Amino acid sequence: MEKSTKCFLQQLVRRTPTRMLKATLEKWDRLTPHQRQSVDFTLPKWVITQTLVTICEENGLTMKHITELEMMHVIENPNQGTWYSFQLLDPEDDAHSVELMLFKEQFKTHLRELMRNVSIKIKKHTDEAVWIRIAWGSGFSRPNHLKPTYVVHYLQSPYVFVRNLTSKLKPLLMQSLTLSTRHQAIKDANLSGPKLMAIRDLLMKQYQQSFPTNDASPLAKENQPGPIVNEQAEARASRRRMASEAFGKGAVPQLQSAVYKLETKYRDPSNRTMTERDEPFRCVVKYSSSNILESFRHCASAGIASTPVTPLLSSILLKGRNYFVITDNAPAAASQTRQADL
Amino acid sequence: MAYSQPKCVRGCGMCFSFPSPDQKPPPSCPRPLCPRVYHSVLEEDGIISSFGKASTPFRPPLLQFLRWLRCCWLLPVFSDFQKCLAPPSAVQETGSEQIQNGRRTERKHGLESERRSSQDGVGRGTPLSGGVEKRMSKSRSYRLSLRSCVSSRLGLTPGWTTRRLNSKRKAPKSQNITNQVSPDHLALLVKHEWQLSYVSPLYHFRHTQLKSYARQLSAFIAAEKQQGLAVEVGIQDSFKVSFSGVQGLAVADDDPETVLIQVHTKPVFAQQDDPLKLVWSGWLTCCNGSPEYLHSLPKDFTCLPLFGSSGAQNLTSLVKSWFQKNFDCSFGPLEINHTSLEWLVALWTNCNTETNIQNLKMLWTLPVEPPLQVTYVVEGNDAWDLWSSLQQRSEGDGGEEAGWIGIEEVTAFMQGLKNHFYRHFRLELSAGNLSQVSTSLGSAKCNGKIKVSNSRYMITTLTLLTECALLKMPV
């Protein structure tokens, strides 16, 4: 076994928690049942690593097999690192006919044309997602397997999720992705976070949506207690309704942060100096919580956020993004703010 | 004269509208569970009764003071016990008539205005100050202690508190203390983030005996560490403690000199001549402490109310218990409340002309489910522009002394920042807690962690914190 392969295996075992290691090894299916049983998972990590290295050497496993193991582990536990999402634009006429084999072939050809030393591994997961693992090398060095980039793409959907990509390599990946999916352009979708599934659900609208309506639901109408209307309760109910319109009903995607970069002017009728100032009042606001959409919904229904909810907050769900740059509109509509297109 | 003032059954000192114990306190009463038992404990101990009944023999202040200390140790479990104390001045013979008047006027304002005014911490002249002053001359130390006890929460504004956070502060001037404080000490102070505590005055603490204290403390730590160990090989010299005085941090003449404590240890696999490793450091300081309070202390007490520590938690508790045993003092956590955090925001922003603060970062925690954290970062120069625009306005009003910052300006500045936020997000930041502020000059967290990154403004920050510690101190 080569030194780099050994190094990679050691790093992989070190990073994987012991309890997951056992399940992943079983799934990997490169070790015989006897060999699997010979690994004692109660021992310290470095002992397990040594045992695995010897077993892999016995079986004559190469880097290819070990990357398979890593990919399996990542697919099982995708909630690590930060996933960035991208959106493919302007599909060509035959974009819908791209299937897995064609995409695989095209992507590999395009990326290899741009970069010589690159190792690509593509695997289709059960939920229609195509997982791509790319280990980058440079013109003269061999692919670095210790820092691979992961790409998840749902065929026939315009979204791509990427983890661990340096800005230098970004154009190369973007170009090969657009070409192989038969699109013309790709843009940053301004949505990122550690939970891949939450980001996917948000972009692909896979959550319980509620639509704005002025009428209360027919069921609620029937249950109304006659002509005497409790004003408080009504206000509370309307707050709740508006909150769920803006931030969804039931379980919402677990988004953990949202960032707003404000570059608007400071306005306060009682402070002339600041209002007359030409430069914008620059600030950055970051919301974080274990589930910000749920927090916002609670804020709105508790009255901490005034209803109707400002479009700034509700566009997290409507537009499916969590990074915004806010600038002032043209001076004519000075009191309004809008989201600048990125 | 018996203690017969109408007061909240729960003894919170804030609700005035429920005179008889049979009535239910209002839902807004901040003390849902005030254990009445404290009252009886304290009465038995003669603490309340000495105020409440004219028949009680007069005790000398020092004795009273010591009884107080003992009382503080007896009840450390009930961390809130100070709140339950009967208002001291409410039962004073001299001031009672005026208090009644004062109370009545207070009552008209209603609870809401009470709270609001308490939040911004503005001291108000109350009609009873005359009575208080009279009594004060008689027995300063314990009266002060009780008063600070009532006002220790800052949030409470019973009519009888006169001492609270200063409502005006001198604008911080860049002070080059590098030539007064030794560079080693300064580097240490600037490097770490400190966990703050308040300390009651130290009894029989001598700055001249620091060396012997160092010996005693290292012996104490070694002894505590050996507890429960079967084998005692090579532990004797594992800890080396050093005490040193830090000159140059005491500003006013009354301030005792700052004391720095460092604990070094030998790494386990160290060679013979390897240098010792610093594992714990802490300091006790008093920066611009209230001269009125410092003068009122009996002769044998040294007041170093602010304690900062950085290092292993168990060493912190060992050092604390050693101090408690040797100097008859008590420690308590010093949280930095939101008024102090707002003060720091304003004081630091005001420095922007001399030293660029880069970004003003504030962290709010909103009480929703799940908790929402809002990080609000304002560009330093823009924050300063807003701050200076507010100052121009208040100077335009006239009457403001140059070089002083008032609490009104601080509140206006925070309000300005919140308004800008509300205009965009329609979200009330005031519903949450300001839990952290930071600039390039330093950072402070509401749980009492502070880091001062720029030595030039250290004095300003320490002055504010000393004031907080003096207010928080039960004694």
mmCIF file of N, CA and C in Angstrom, chain B residues 295-372:
data_model
loop_
_atom_site.group_PDB
_atom_site.id
_atom_site.type_symbol
_atom_site.label_atom_id
_atom_site.label_comp_id
_atom_site.label_asym_id
_atom_site.label_seq_id
_atom_site.Cartn_x
_atom_site.Cartn_y
_atom_site.Cartn_z
ATOM 1 N N HIS B 295 -13.937 55.640 52.224
ATOM 2 C CA HIS B 295 -13.679 56.325 53.486
ATOM 3 C C HIS B 295 -14.492 55.722 54.604
ATOM 4 N N SER B 296 -15.658 55.180 54.247
ATOM 5 C CA SER B 296 -16.549 54.698 55.288
ATOM 6 C C SER B 296 -16.102 53.364 55.865
ATOM 7 N N LEU B 297 -15.153 52.718 55.207
ATOM 8 C CA LEU B 297 -14.712 51.406 55.686
ATOM 9 C C LEU B 297 -13.895 51.542 56.965
ATOM 10 N N PRO B 298 -14.053 50.588 57.885
ATOM 11 C CA PRO B 298 -13.187 50.603 59.065
ATOM 12 C C PRO B 298 -11.728 50.417 58.664
ATOM 13 N N LYS B 299 -10.836 50.703 59.601
ATOM 14 C CA LYS B 299 -9.428 50.835 59.267
ATOM 15 C C LYS B 299 -8.799 49.548 58.711
ATOM 16 N N ASP B 300 -9.238 48.410 59.258
ATOM 17 C CA ASP B 300 -8.551 47.173 58.912
ATOM 18 C C ASP B 300 -8.979 46.579 57.580
ATOM 19 N N PHE B 301 -9.910 47.211 56.921
ATOM 20 C CA PHE B 301 -10.411 46.634 55.678
ATOM 21 C C PHE B 301 -9.764 47.275 54.458
ATOM 22 N N THR B 302 -9.419 46.421 53.487
ATOM 23 C CA THR B 302 -8.918 46.911 52.207
ATOM 24 C C THR B 302 -9.963 46.566 51.169
ATOM 25 N N CYS B 303 -10.354 47.541 50.396
ATOM 26 C CA CYS B 303 -11.409 47.264 49.436
ATOM 27 C C CYS B 303 -10.831 47.109 48.030
ATOM 28 N N LEU B 304 -10.831 45.881 47.535
ATOM 29 C CA LEU B 304 -10.429 45.607 46.162
ATOM 30 C C LEU B 304 -11.602 44.848 45.534
ATOM 31 N N PRO B 305 -12.636 45.551 45.126
ATOM 32 C CA PRO B 305 -13.903 44.873 44.851
ATOM 33 C C PRO B 305 -13.953 44.060 43.561
ATOM 34 N N LEU B 306 -13.032 44.289 42.656
ATOM 35 C CA LEU B 306 -13.152 43.626 41.356
ATOM 36 C C LEU B 306 -12.109 42.522 41.245
ATOM 37 N N PHE B 307 -12.577 41.299 40.982
ATOM 38 C CA PHE B 307 -11.683 40.156 40.892
ATOM 39 C C PHE B 307 -11.829 39.529 39.509
ATOM 40 N N GLY B 308 -10.719 39.427 38.795
ATOM 41 C CA GLY B 308 -10.765 38.784 37.482
ATOM 42 C C GLY B 308 -9.888 37.556 37.491
ATOM 43 N N SER B 309 -10.348 36.476 36.891
ATOM 44 C CA SER B 309 -9.547 35.259 36.894
ATOM 45 C C SER B 309 -9.557 34.643 35.513
ATOM 46 N N SER B 310 -8.481 33.959 35.233
ATOM 47 C CA SER B 310 -8.390 33.283 33.941
ATOM 48 C C SER B 310 -7.560 32.040 34.149
ATOM 49 N N GLY B 311 -8.129 30.905 33.838
ATOM 50 C CA GLY B 311 -7.422 29.646 34.046
ATOM 51 C C GLY B 311 -8.386 28.587 34.522
ATOM 52 N N ALA B 312 -7.828 27.484 35.005
ATOM 53 C CA ALA B 312 -8.668 26.345 35.374
ATOM 54 C C ALA B 312 -9.666 26.730 36.466
ATOM 55 N N GLN B 313 -10.865 26.206 36.322
ATOM 56 C CA GLN B 313 -11.947 26.531 37.245
ATOM 57 C C GLN B 313 -11.624 26.084 38.673
ATOM 58 N N ASN B 314 -11.015 24.919 38.808
ATOM 59 C CA ASN B 314 -10.773 24.420 40.166
ATOM 60 C C ASN B 314 -9.739 25.274 40.887
ATOM 61 N N LEU B 315 -8.759 25.810 40.139
ATOM 62 C CA LEU B 315 -7.791 26.704 40.777
ATOM 63 C C LEU B 315 -8.472 27.990 41.209
ATOM 64 N N THR B 316 -9.391 28.484 40.383
ATOM 65 C CA THR B 316 -10.126 29.701 40.747
ATOM 66 C C THR B 316 -10.840 29.482 42.072
ATOM 67 N N SER B 317 -11.511 28.333 42.196
ATOM 68 C CA SER B 317 -12.267 28.131 43.434
ATOM 69 C C SER B 317 -11.320 27.929 44.619
ATOM 70 N N LEU B 318 -10.151 27.342 44.369
ATOM 71 C CA LEU B 318 -9.192 27.192 45.469
ATOM 72 C C LEU B 318 -8.695 28.556 45.941
ATOM 73 N N VAL B 319 -8.347 29.404 44.983
ATOM 74 C CA VAL B 319 -7.860 30.738 45.347
ATOM 75 C C VAL B 319 -8.949 31.504 46.099
ATOM 76 N N LYS B 320 -10.173 31.373 45.610
ATOM 77 C CA LYS B 320 -11.277 32.070 46.263
ATOM 78 C C LYS B 320 -11.444 31.586 47.693
ATOM 79 N N SER B 321 -11.392 30.275 47.879
ATOM 80 C CA SER B 321 -11.629 29.781 49.241
ATOM 81 C C SER B 321 -10.475 30.171 50.164
ATOM 82 N N TRP B 322 -9.271 30.272 49.603
ATOM 83 C CA TRP B 322 -8.154 30.715 50.437
ATOM 84 C C TRP B 322 -8.368 32.160 50.884
ATOM 85 N N PHE B 323 -8.798 32.986 49.948
ATOM 86 C CA PHE B 323 -9.062 34.385 50.302
ATOM 87 C C PHE B 323 -10.171 34.482 51.339
ATOM 88 N N GLN B 324 -11.204 33.671 51.152
ATOM 89 C CA GLN B 324 -12.327 33.703 52.086
ATOM 90 C C GLN B 324 -11.876 33.325 53.480
ATOM 91 N N LYS B 325 -11.000 32.326 53.565
ATOM 92 C CA LYS B 325 -10.546 31.880 54.879
ATOM 93 C C LYS B 325 -9.632 32.905 55.525
ATOM 94 N N ASN B 326 -8.769 33.502 54.722
ATOM 95 C CA ASN B 326 -7.749 34.352 55.313
ATOM 96 C C ASN B 326 -8.169 35.798 55.512
ATOM 97 N N PHE B 327 -9.038 36.288 54.673
ATOM 98 C CA PHE B 327 -9.346 37.716 54.757
ATOM 99 C C PHE B 327 -10.818 37.980 55.007
ATOM 100 N N ASP B 328 -11.545 36.945 55.439
ATOM 101 C CA ASP B 328 -12.927 37.161 55.839
ATOM 102 C C ASP B 328 -13.752 37.864 54.778
ATOM 103 N N CYS B 329 -13.595 37.457 53.556
ATOM 104 C CA CYS B 329 -14.341 38.151 52.513
ATOM 105 C C CYS B 329 -15.236 37.155 51.814
ATOM 106 N N SER B 330 -16.101 37.628 50.963
ATOM 107 C CA SER B 330 -16.911 36.693 50.199
ATOM 108 C C SER B 330 -16.894 37.088 48.731
ATOM 109 N N PHE B 331 -16.968 36.076 47.876
ATOM 110 C CA PHE B 331 -16.934 36.295 46.434
ATOM 111 C C PHE B 331 -18.313 36.034 45.856
ATOM 112 N N GLY B 332 -18.604 36.667 44.772
ATOM 113 C CA GLY B 332 -19.854 36.380 44.078
ATOM 114 C C GLY B 332 -19.684 36.689 42.612
ATOM 115 N N PRO B 333 -20.463 36.056 41.765
ATOM 116 C CA PRO B 333 -20.311 36.309 40.331
ATOM 117 C C PRO B 333 -20.739 37.730 39.976
ATOM 118 N N LEU B 334 -19.992 38.361 39.123
ATOM 119 C CA LEU B 334 -20.339 39.719 38.696
ATOM 120 C C LEU B 334 -20.828 39.658 37.257
ATOM 121 N N GLU B 335 -22.145 39.675 37.107
ATOM 122 C CA GLU B 335 -22.665 39.731 35.736
ATOM 123 C C GLU B 335 -22.627 41.186 35.289
ATOM 124 N N ILE B 336 -22.410 41.373 34.017
ATOM 125 C CA ILE B 336 -22.414 42.741 33.495
ATOM 126 C C ILE B 336 -23.803 42.970 32.917
ATOM 127 N N ASN B 337 -24.575 43.802 33.559
ATOM 128 C CA ASN B 337 -25.961 43.953 33.110
ATOM 129 C C ASN B 337 -26.040 44.820 31.863
ATOM 130 N N HIS B 338 -27.238 44.933 31.298
ATOM 131 C CA HIS B 338 -27.284 45.555 29.982
ATOM 132 C C HIS B 338 -26.995 47.041 30.032
ATOM 133 N N THR B 339 -27.267 47.684 31.170
ATOM 134 C CA THR B 339 -26.925 49.110 31.269
ATOM 135 C C THR B 339 -25.411 49.293 31.157
ATOM 136 N N SER B 340 -24.658 48.439 31.852
ATOM 137 C CA SER B 340 -23.204 48.548 31.787
ATOM 138 C C SER B 340 -22.697 48.219 30.386
ATOM 139 N N LEU B 341 -23.334 47.231 29.750
ATOM 140 C CA LEU B 341 -22.912 46.890 28.388
ATOM 141 C C LEU B 341 -23.161 48.067 27.452
ATOM 142 N N GLU B 342 -24.298 48.735 27.655
ATOM 143 C CA GLU B 342 -24.592 49.898 26.815
ATOM 144 C C GLU B 342 -23.579 51.010 27.066
ATOM 145 N N TRP B 343 -23.207 51.162 28.338
ATOM 146 C CA TRP B 343 -22.172 52.149 28.665
ATOM 147 C C TRP B 343 -20.883 51.835 27.918
ATOM 148 N N LEU B 344 -20.523 50.556 27.916
ATOM 149 C CA LEU B 344 -19.284 50.177 27.237
ATOM 150 C C LEU B 344 -19.384 50.476 25.739
ATOM 151 N N VAL B 345 -20.543 50.188 25.158
ATOM 152 C CA VAL B 345 -20.746 50.483 23.734
ATOM 153 C C VAL B 345 -20.467 51.953 23.472
ATOM 154 N N ALA B 346 -21.057 52.810 24.310
ATOM 155 C CA ALA B 346 -20.909 54.250 24.095
ATOM 156 C C ALA B 346 -19.467 54.702 24.346
ATOM 157 N N LEU B 347 -18.880 54.216 25.444
ATOM 158 C CA LEU B 347 -17.524 54.658 25.778
ATOM 159 C C LEU B 347 -16.539 54.226 24.699
ATOM 160 N N TRP B 348 -16.713 53.005 24.216
ATOM 161 C CA TRP B 348 -15.788 52.527 23.186
ATOM 162 C C TRP B 348 -16.001 53.266 21.871
ATOM 163 N N THR B 349 -17.269 53.484 21.515
ATOM 164 C CA THR B 349 -17.533 54.189 20.262
ATOM 165 C C THR B 349 -16.936 55.583 20.300
ATOM 166 N N ASN B 350 -16.993 56.189 21.476
ATOM 167 C CA ASN B 350 -16.472 57.549 21.634
ATOM 168 C C ASN B 350 -14.965 57.615 21.372
ATOM 169 N N CYS B 351 -14.276 56.488 21.464
ATOM 170 C CA CYS B 351 -12.822 56.469 21.267
ATOM 171 C C CYS B 351 -12.432 56.451 19.798
ATOM 172 N N ASN B 352 -13.434 56.313 18.906
ATOM 173 C CA ASN B 352 -13.112 56.034 17.510
ATOM 174 C C ASN B 352 -12.213 57.088 16.872
ATOM 175 N N THR B 353 -12.285 58.333 17.342
ATOM 176 C CA THR B 353 -11.441 59.353 16.716
ATOM 177 C C THR B 353 -9.963 59.104 17.030
ATOM 178 N N GLU B 354 -9.706 58.589 18.235
ATOM 179 C CA GLU B 354 -8.306 58.356 18.626
ATOM 180 C C GLU B 354 -7.799 57.003 18.146
ATOM 181 N N THR B 355 -8.622 55.974 18.356
ATOM 182 C CA THR B 355 -8.237 54.630 17.945
ATOM 183 C C THR B 355 -9.416 54.038 17.194
ATOM 184 N N ASN B 356 -9.164 53.556 16.009
ATOM 185 C CA ASN B 356 -10.261 53.023 15.210
ATOM 186 C C ASN B 356 -10.849 51.778 15.890
ATOM 187 N N ILE B 357 -12.170 51.792 16.097
ATOM 188 C CA ILE B 357 -12.769 50.633 16.755
ATOM 189 C C ILE B 357 -13.146 49.547 15.751
ATOM 190 N N GLN B 358 -12.949 49.831 14.473
ATOM 191 C CA GLN B 358 -13.250 48.880 13.379
ATOM 192 C C GLN B 358 -14.723 48.524 13.300
ATOM 193 N N ASN B 359 -15.172 47.590 14.095
ATOM 194 C CA ASN B 359 -16.584 47.232 14.036
ATOM 195 C C ASN B 359 -17.172 47.268 15.425
ATOM 196 N N LEU B 360 -18.397 47.726 15.510
ATOM 197 C CA LEU B 360 -19.116 47.660 16.773
ATOM 198 C C LEU B 360 -20.064 46.483 16.664
ATOM 199 N N LYS B 361 -19.817 45.471 17.485
ATOM 200 C CA LYS B 361 -20.600 44.242 17.364
ATOM 201 C C LYS B 361 -21.437 44.050 18.615
ATOM 202 N N MET B 362 -22.722 43.829 18.427
ATOM 203 C CA MET B 362 -23.604 43.618 19.570
ATOM 204 C C MET B 362 -24.374 42.327 19.349
ATOM 205 N N LEU B 363 -24.594 41.602 20.405
ATOM 206 C CA LEU B 363 -25.307 40.335 20.280
ATOM 207 C C LEU B 363 -26.526 40.352 21.185
ATOM 208 N N TRP B 364 -27.690 40.186 20.571
ATOM 209 C CA TRP B 364 -28.918 40.109 21.357
ATOM 210 C C TRP B 364 -29.430 38.684 21.359
ATOM 211 N N THR B 365 -30.013 38.280 22.449
ATOM 212 C CA THR B 365 -30.669 36.974 22.485
ATOM 213 C C THR B 365 -32.148 37.214 22.699
ATOM 214 N N LEU B 366 -32.958 36.721 21.772
ATOM 215 C CA LEU B 366 -34.397 36.932 21.889
ATOM 216 C C LEU B 366 -35.034 35.693 22.512
ATOM 217 N N PRO B 367 -35.938 35.899 23.465
ATOM 218 C CA PRO B 367 -36.522 34.772 24.183
ATOM 219 C C PRO B 367 -37.635 34.093 23.404
ATOM 220 N N VAL B 368 -37.314 33.450 22.326
ATOM 221 C CA VAL B 368 -38.327 32.701 21.577
ATOM 222 C C VAL B 368 -37.884 31.246 21.542
ATOM 223 N N GLU B 369 -38.722 30.432 20.990
ATOM 224 C CA GLU B 369 -38.436 28.996 20.966
ATOM 225 C C GLU B 369 -38.212 28.546 19.533
ATOM 226 N N PRO B 370 -37.065 28.063 19.124
ATOM 227 C CA PRO B 370 -35.784 28.015 19.838
ATOM 228 C C PRO B 370 -35.151 29.405 19.927
ATOM 229 N N PRO B 371 -34.296 29.665 20.926
ATOM 230 C CA PRO B 371 -33.725 31.001 21.139
ATOM 231 C C PRO B 371 -33.058 31.551 19.876
ATOM 232 N N LEU B 372 -33.350 32.803 19.604
ATOM 233 C CA LEU B 372 -32.814 33.437 18.389
ATOM 234 C C LEU B 372 -31.714 34.407 18.790
#
